[in-house]
Coordinates of C-alpha atoms and ligand atoms in Angstrom, one line a residue:
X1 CA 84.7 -59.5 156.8
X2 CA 86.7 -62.0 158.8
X3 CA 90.4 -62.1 158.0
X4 CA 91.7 -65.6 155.5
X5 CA 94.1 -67.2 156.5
X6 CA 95.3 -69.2 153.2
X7 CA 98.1 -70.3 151.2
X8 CA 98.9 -68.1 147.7
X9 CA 101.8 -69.6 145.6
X10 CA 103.1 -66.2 144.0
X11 CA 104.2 -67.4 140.5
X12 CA 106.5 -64.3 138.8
X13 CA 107.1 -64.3 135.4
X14 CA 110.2 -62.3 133.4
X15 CA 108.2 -58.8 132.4
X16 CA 109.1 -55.8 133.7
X17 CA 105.8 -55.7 135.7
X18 CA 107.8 -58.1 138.3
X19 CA 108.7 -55.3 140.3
X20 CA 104.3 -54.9 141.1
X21 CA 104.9 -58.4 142.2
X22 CA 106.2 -57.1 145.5
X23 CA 103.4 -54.9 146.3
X24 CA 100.8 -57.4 145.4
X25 CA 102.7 -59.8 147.7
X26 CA 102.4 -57.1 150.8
X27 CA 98.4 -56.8 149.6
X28 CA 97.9 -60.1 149.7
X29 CA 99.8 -60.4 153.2
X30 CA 97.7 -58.0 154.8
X31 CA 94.5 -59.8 154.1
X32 CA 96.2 -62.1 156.2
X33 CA 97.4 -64.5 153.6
X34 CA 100.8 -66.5 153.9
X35 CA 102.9 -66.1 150.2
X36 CA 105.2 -68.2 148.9
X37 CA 106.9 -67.1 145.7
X38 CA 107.9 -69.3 142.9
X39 CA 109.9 -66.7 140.3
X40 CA 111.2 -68.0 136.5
X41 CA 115.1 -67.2 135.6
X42 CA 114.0 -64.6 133.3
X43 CA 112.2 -62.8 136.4
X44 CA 115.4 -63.0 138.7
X45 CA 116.6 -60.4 135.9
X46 CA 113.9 -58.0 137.0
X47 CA 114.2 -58.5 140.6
X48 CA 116.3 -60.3 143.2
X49 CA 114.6 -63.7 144.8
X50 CA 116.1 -61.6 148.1
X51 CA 113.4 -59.3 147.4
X52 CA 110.9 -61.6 147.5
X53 CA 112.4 -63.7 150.4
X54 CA 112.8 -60.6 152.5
X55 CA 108.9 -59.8 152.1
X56 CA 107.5 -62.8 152.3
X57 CA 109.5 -64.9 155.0
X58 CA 110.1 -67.6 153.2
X59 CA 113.1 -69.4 150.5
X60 CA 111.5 -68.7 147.0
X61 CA 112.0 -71.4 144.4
X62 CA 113.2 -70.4 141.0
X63 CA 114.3 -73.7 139.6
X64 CA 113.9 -77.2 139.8
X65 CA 117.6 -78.0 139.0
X66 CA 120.0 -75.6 139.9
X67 CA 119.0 -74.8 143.6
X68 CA 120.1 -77.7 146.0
X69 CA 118.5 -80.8 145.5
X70 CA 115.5 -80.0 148.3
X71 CA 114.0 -78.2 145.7
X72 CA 113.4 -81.0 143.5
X73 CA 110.4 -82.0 145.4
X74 CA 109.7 -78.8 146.2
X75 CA 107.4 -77.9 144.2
X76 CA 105.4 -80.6 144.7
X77 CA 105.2 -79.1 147.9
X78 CA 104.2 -75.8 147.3
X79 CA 101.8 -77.2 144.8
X80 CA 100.0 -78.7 147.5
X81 CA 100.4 -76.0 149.6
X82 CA 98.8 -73.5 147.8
X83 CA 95.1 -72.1 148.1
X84 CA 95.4 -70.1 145.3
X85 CA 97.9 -70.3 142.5
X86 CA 98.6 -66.7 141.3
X87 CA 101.0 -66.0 139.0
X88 CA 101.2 -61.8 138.1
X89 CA 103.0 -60.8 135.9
X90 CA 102.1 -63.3 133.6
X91 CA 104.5 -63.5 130.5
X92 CA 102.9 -64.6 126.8
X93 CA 105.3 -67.8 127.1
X94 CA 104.1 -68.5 131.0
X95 CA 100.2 -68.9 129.4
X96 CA 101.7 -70.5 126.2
X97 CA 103.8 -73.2 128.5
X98 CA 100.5 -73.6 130.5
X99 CA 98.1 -74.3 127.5
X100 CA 100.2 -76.8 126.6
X101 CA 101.1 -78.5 129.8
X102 CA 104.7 -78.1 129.5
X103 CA 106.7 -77.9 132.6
X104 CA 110.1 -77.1 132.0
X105 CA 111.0 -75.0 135.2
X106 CA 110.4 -74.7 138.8
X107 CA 107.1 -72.5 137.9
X108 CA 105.3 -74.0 135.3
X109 CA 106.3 -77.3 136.6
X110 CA 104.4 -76.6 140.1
X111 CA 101.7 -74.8 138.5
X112 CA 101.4 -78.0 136.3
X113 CA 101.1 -80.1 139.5
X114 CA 98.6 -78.0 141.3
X115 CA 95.2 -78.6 142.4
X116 CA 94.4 -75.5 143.7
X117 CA 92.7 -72.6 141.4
X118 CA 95.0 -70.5 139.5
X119 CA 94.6 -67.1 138.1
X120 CA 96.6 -65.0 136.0
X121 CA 97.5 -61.4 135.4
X122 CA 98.7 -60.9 132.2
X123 CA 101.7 -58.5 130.9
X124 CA 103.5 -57.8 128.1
X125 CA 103.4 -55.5 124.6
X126 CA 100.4 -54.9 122.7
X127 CA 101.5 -56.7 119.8
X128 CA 102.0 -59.9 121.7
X129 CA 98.2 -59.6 123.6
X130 CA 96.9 -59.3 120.3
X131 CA 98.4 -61.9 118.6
X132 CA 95.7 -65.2 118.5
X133 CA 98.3 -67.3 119.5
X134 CA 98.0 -65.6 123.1
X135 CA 94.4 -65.1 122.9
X136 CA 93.9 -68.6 121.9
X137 CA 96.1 -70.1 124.9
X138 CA 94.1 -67.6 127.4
X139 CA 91.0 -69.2 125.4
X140 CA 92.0 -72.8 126.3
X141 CA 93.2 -71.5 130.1
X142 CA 89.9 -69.9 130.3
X143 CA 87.9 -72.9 128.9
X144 CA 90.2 -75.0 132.0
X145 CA 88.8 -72.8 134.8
X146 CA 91.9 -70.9 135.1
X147 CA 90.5 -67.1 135.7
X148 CA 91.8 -64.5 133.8
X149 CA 92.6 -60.8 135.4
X150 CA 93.1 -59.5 131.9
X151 CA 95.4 -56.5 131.3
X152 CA 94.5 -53.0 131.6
X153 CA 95.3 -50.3 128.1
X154 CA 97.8 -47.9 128.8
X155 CA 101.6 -46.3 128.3
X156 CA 103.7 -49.7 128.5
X157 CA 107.2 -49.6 129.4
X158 CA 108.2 -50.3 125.6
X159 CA 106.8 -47.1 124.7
X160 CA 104.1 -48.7 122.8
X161 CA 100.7 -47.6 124.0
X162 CA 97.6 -49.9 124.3
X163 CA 96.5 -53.1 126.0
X164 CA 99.1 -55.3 127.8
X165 CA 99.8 -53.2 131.0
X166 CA 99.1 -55.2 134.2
X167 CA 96.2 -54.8 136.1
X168 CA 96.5 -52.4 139.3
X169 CA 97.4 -54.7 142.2
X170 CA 94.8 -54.1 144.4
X171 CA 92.1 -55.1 141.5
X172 CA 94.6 -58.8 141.6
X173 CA 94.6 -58.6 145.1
X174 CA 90.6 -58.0 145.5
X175 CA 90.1 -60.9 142.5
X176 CA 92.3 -63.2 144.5
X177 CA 90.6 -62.7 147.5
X178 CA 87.4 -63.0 146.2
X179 CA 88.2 -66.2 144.4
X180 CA 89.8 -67.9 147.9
X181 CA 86.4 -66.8 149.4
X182 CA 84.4 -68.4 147.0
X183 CA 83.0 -65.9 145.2
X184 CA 81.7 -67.5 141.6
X185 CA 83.1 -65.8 139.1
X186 CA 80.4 -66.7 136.5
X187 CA 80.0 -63.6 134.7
X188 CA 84.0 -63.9 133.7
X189 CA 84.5 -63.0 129.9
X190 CA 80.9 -61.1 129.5
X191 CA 81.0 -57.6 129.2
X192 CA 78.1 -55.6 131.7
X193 CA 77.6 -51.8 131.5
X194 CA 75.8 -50.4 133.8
X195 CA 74.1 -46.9 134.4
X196 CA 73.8 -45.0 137.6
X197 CA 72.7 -41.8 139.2
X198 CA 70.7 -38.9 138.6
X199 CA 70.8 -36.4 135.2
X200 CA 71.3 -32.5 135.3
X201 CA 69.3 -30.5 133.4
X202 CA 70.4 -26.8 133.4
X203 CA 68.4 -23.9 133.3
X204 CA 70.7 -21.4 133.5
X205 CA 75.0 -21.5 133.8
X206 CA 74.4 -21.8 137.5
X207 CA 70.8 -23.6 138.1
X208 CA 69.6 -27.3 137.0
X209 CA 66.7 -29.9 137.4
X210 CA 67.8 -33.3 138.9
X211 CA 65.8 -35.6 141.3
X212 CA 66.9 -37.8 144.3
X213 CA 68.7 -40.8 142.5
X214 CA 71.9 -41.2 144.4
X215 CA 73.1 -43.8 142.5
X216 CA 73.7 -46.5 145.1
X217 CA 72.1 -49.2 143.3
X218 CA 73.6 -49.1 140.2
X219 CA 77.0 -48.4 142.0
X220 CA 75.8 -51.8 143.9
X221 CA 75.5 -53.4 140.6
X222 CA 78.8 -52.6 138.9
X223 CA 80.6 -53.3 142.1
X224 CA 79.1 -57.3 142.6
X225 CA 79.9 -57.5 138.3
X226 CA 82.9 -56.7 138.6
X227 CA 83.8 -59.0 141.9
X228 CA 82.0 -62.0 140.1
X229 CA 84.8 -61.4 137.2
X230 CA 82.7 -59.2 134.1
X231 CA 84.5 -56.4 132.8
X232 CA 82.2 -53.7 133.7
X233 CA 81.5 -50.0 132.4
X234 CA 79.9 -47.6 134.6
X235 CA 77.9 -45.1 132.9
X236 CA 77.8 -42.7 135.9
X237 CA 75.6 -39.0 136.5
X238 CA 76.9 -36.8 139.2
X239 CA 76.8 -39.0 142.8
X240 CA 79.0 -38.8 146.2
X241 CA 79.9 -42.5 145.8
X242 CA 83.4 -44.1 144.9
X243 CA 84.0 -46.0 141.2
X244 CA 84.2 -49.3 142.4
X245 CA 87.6 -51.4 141.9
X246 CA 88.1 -52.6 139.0
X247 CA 85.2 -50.6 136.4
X248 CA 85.6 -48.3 134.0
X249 CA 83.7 -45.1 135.0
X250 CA 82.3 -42.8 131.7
X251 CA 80.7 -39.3 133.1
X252 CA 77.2 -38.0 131.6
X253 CA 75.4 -35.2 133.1
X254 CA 72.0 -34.7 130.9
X255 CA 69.9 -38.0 129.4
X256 CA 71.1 -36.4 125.9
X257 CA 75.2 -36.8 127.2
X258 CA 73.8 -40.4 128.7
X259 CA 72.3 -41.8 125.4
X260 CA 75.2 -40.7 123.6
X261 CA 77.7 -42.6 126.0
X262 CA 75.3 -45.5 126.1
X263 CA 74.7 -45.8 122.5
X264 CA 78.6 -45.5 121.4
X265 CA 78.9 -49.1 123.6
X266 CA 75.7 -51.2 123.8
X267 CA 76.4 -53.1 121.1
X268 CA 79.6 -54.8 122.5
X269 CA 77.8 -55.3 125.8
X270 CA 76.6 -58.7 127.1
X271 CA 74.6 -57.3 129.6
X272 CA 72.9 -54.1 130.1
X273 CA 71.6 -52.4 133.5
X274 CA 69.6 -49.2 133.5
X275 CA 69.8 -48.1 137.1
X276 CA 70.5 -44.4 136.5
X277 CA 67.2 -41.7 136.6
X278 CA 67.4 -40.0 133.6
X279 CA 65.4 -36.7 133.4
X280 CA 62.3 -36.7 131.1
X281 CA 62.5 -33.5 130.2
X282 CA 64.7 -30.7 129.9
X283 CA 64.4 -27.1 129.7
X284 CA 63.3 -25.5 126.3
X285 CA 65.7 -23.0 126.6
X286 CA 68.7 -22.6 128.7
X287 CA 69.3 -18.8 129.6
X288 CA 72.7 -18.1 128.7
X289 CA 73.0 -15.8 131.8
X290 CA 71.8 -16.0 135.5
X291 CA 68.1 -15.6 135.2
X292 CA 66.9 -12.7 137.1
X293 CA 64.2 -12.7 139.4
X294 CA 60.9 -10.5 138.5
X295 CA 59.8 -9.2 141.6
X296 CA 56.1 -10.3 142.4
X297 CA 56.3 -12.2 138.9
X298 CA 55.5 -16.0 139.0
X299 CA 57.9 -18.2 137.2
X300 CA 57.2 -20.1 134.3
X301 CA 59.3 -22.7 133.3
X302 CA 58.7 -24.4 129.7
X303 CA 60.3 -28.2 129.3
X304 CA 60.7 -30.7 126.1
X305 CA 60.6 -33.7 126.1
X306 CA 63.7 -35.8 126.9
X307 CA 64.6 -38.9 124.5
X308 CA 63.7 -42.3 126.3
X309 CA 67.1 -43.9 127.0
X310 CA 66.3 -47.5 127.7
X311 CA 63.7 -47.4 124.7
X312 CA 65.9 -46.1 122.1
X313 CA 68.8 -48.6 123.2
X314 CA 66.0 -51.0 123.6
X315 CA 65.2 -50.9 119.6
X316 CA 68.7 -51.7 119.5
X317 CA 69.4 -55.2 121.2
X318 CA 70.1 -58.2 119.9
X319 CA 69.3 -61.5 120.5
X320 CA 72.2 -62.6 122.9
X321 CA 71.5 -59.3 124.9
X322 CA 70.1 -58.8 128.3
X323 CA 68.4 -55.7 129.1
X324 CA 67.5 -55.0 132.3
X325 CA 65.5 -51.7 133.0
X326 CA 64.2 -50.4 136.9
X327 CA 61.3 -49.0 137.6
X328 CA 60.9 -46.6 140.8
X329 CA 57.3 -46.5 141.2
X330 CA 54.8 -44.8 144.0
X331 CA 51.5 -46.4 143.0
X332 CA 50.5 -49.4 140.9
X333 CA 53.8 -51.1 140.9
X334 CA 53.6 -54.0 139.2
X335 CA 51.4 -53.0 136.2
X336 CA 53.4 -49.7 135.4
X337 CA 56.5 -51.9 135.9
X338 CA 54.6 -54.5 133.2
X339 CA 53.9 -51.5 130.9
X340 CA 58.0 -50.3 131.1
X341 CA 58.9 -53.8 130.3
X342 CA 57.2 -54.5 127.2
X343 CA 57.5 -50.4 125.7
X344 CA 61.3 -50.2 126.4
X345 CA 62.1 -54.0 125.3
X346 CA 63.6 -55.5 128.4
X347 CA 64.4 -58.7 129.2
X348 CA 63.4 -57.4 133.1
X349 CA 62.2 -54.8 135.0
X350 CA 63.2 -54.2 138.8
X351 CA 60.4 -52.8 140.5
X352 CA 60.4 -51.0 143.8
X353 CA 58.0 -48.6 145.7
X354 CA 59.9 -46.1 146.6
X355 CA 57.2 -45.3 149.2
X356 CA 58.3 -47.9 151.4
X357 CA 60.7 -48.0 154.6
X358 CA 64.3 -49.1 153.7
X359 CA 63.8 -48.9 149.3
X360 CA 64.2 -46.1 147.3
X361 CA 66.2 -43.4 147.2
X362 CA 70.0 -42.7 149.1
X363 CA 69.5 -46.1 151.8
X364 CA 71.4 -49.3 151.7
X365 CA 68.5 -51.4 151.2
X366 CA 66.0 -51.6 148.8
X367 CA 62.9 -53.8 148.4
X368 CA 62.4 -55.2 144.7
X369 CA 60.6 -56.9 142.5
X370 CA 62.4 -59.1 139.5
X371 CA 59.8 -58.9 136.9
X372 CA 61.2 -60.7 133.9
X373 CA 58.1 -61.9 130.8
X374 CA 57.9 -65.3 131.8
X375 CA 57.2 -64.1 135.6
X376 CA 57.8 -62.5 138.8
X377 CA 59.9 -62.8 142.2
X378 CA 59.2 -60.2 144.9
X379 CA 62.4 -59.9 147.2
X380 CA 62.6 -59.4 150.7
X381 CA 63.9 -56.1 152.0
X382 CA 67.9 -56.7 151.3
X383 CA 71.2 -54.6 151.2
X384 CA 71.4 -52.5 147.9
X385 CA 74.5 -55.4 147.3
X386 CA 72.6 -58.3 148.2
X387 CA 69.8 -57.2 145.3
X388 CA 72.9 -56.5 143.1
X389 CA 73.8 -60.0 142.9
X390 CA 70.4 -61.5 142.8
X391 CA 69.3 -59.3 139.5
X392 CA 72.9 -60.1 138.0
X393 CA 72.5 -63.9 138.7
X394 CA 69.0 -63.6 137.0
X395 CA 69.8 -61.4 134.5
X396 CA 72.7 -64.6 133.9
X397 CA 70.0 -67.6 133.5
X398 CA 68.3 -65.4 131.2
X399 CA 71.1 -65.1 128.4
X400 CA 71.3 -68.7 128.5
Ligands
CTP501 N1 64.7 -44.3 131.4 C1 65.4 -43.9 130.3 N2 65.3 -42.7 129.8 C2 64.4 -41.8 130.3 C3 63.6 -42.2 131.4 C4 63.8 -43.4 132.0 O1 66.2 -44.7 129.9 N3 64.2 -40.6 129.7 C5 64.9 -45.7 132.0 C6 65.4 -45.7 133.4 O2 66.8 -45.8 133.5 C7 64.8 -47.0 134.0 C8 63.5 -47.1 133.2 O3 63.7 -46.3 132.0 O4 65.5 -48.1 133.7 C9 62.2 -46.6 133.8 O5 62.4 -45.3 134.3 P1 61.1 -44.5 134.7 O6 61.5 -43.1 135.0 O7 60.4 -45.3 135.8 O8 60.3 -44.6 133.4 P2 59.6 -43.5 132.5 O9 59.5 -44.2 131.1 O10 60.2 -42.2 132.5 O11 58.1 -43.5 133.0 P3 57.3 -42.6 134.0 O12 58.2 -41.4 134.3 O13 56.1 -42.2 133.3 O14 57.0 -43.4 135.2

């Protein structure tokens, strides 16, 4: 993609996460954006403006009174200046100053004046994530526009352990990005899990029935979800392809593993995508040793049926839920596609015939059908990512 070349005001907040400030200063630079930092007091205490000025080539502004009088305009300035207003890490009192419009410093004070989009990447303890008073201020920042890169769980430097830790930088730095190139975020605040990949089936400790799925697609899906700002889960068989940025990868490896993964979290989903091939069967006995061969025998091989996934989650759903189910189909498209639709409870069904050039299994294209049960939209042979974001931005209009 061709290089930006825009203006992020860095906004850095007092949390001890300042010091990931730097590197997602450097990330943002080497997209080829220009950074100009605007830090609180309290952040100074983390890490010297020097720091900041040294990596980014420019004075940083910390406050609207003390530095020489220049900087009393300044920051209408910068507010002007900027493309993007990010401010990571964000402290609970940076979003509580912001939902109330307060400008009292040299930050919130230029992110007040600001027409540019701002985003924020929350810090701090668990205790002070959870308590409404934040969540309602990211509520009304949310309700604003503002996006939200919301913290990750982990082992915070307080010692407490949970959600509040900042996001990884790159994820900021991809969000960012994304946002200065125009990238709606419209499925911000909805949670999407997808499914991907192939299932295992063993036979024996070292032999296993799988098919050709190679997960592309639904790897396609949870990447464009993620980029157009849901919080994604990524149900995922065994494939060669990375976890995109920003999702939360859970392992299966048989269609039992995946309905147990799947069931444990549809009900706090928004949006569900069934990408992944699930085996239909499974063998009625796995041989707890190597099976031998019988010389001049034929092999007979005895399977039980599998449970259906998407059917069994399907009985599940509830009204606000989208279900979206695929169908990989080598004859009579359409009407098996029809039949999946209505037996597993989907919202939609993407078809495709894996019979033809460029769709189907382990390309970068695919050819697909939207069938939803009001009607259906045949798509043009695309990229695997260009079908992701058309069957999220349907899947979208039909939750609403
Ligand atoms: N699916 C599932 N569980 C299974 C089989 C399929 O959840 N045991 C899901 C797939 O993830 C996909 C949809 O159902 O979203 C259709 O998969 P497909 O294999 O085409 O459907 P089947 O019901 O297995 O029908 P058939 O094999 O007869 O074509």
């Amino acid at each position: 993609m061709n290089e930006l070349k825009k203006c992020v005001v860095l906004g850095v907040t007092g949390g001890i996460a300042a010091y990931k400030a730097c590197e997602l200063l450097r990330l943002l630079q080497k997209q080829g954006m220009d950074v100009y930092v605007v830090m609180t007091k309290n952040a100074c205490r983390f890490v010297t403006p020097l720091t900041f000025e040294t990596l980014s080539g420019h004075p940083v502004a910390v406050d609207t009174f003390e530095r020489p009088a220049t900087w009393e305009v300044e920051h209408i300035a910068l507010a002007k200046r900027a493309d993007l207003f990010l401010i990571a890490p964000a402290t609970a009192n940076i979003l509580a100053k912001m939902a109330c419009g307060i400008a009292d410093d040299m930050l919130s004070t230029t992110v007040l004046a600001t027409r540019a989009p701002v985003m924020v990447a929350p810090a701090m303890n668990t205790g002070m994530w959870d308590n409404p008073a934040t969540q309602e201020n990211l509520a009304t920042l949310k309700r604003r526009g503002v996006h939200i890169v919301a913290p990750v769980s982990g082992l915070l430097a307080c010692g407490d352990s949970g959600a509040g830790k900042l996001e990884d930088v790159a994820v900021i730095a991809r969000h960012a990005i994304d946002v200065l190139r125009g990238v709606p975020q419209d499925l911000a605040g909805l949670r999407v899990m997808v499914t991907a990949g192939p299932t295992r089936e063993a036979l024996d400790p070292v032999r296993y029935v799988s098919n050709r799925s190679s997960g592309k697609m639904g790897y396609a899906i949870a990447r464009a979800a993620a980029r157009r700002g849901a919080q994604v889960t990524l149900l995922t068989g065994p494939v060669a392809l990375d976890v995109p940025d920003g999702v939360e990868a859970v392992r299966f490896t048989t269609t039992q593993e995946l309905l147990d993964c799947a069931q444990s979290r549809v009900m706090e989903q928004d949006i569900l995508i069934q990408a992944a091939a699930p085996a239909d069967y499974r063998a009625a006995e796995v041989a707890p040793q190597k099976i031998k061969k019988q010389k001049g025998e034929d092999f007979v091989l005895r399977m039980i049926e599998n449970p259906d996934v998407a059917a069994t989650l399907g009985r599940m759903k509830h009204a606000e839920q989208v279900f979206v189910g695929f169908a990989a189909e080598t004859n009579d498209v359409l009407a098996h596609a029809q039949d999946k639709l209505l037996r597993k409870n989907l919202d939609m069904i993407v078809a495709n015939d894996v019979t033809k050039d460029g769709a189907g299994f382990d390309v970068d294209t695919n050819i697909v059908t939207l069938i939803t049960r009001e009607d259906s939209v045949s798509l043009p042979l695309m990229t695997k990512d260009e079908v992701a974001d058309r069957i999220l931005t349907q899947a979208l209009s039909l939750r609403s």
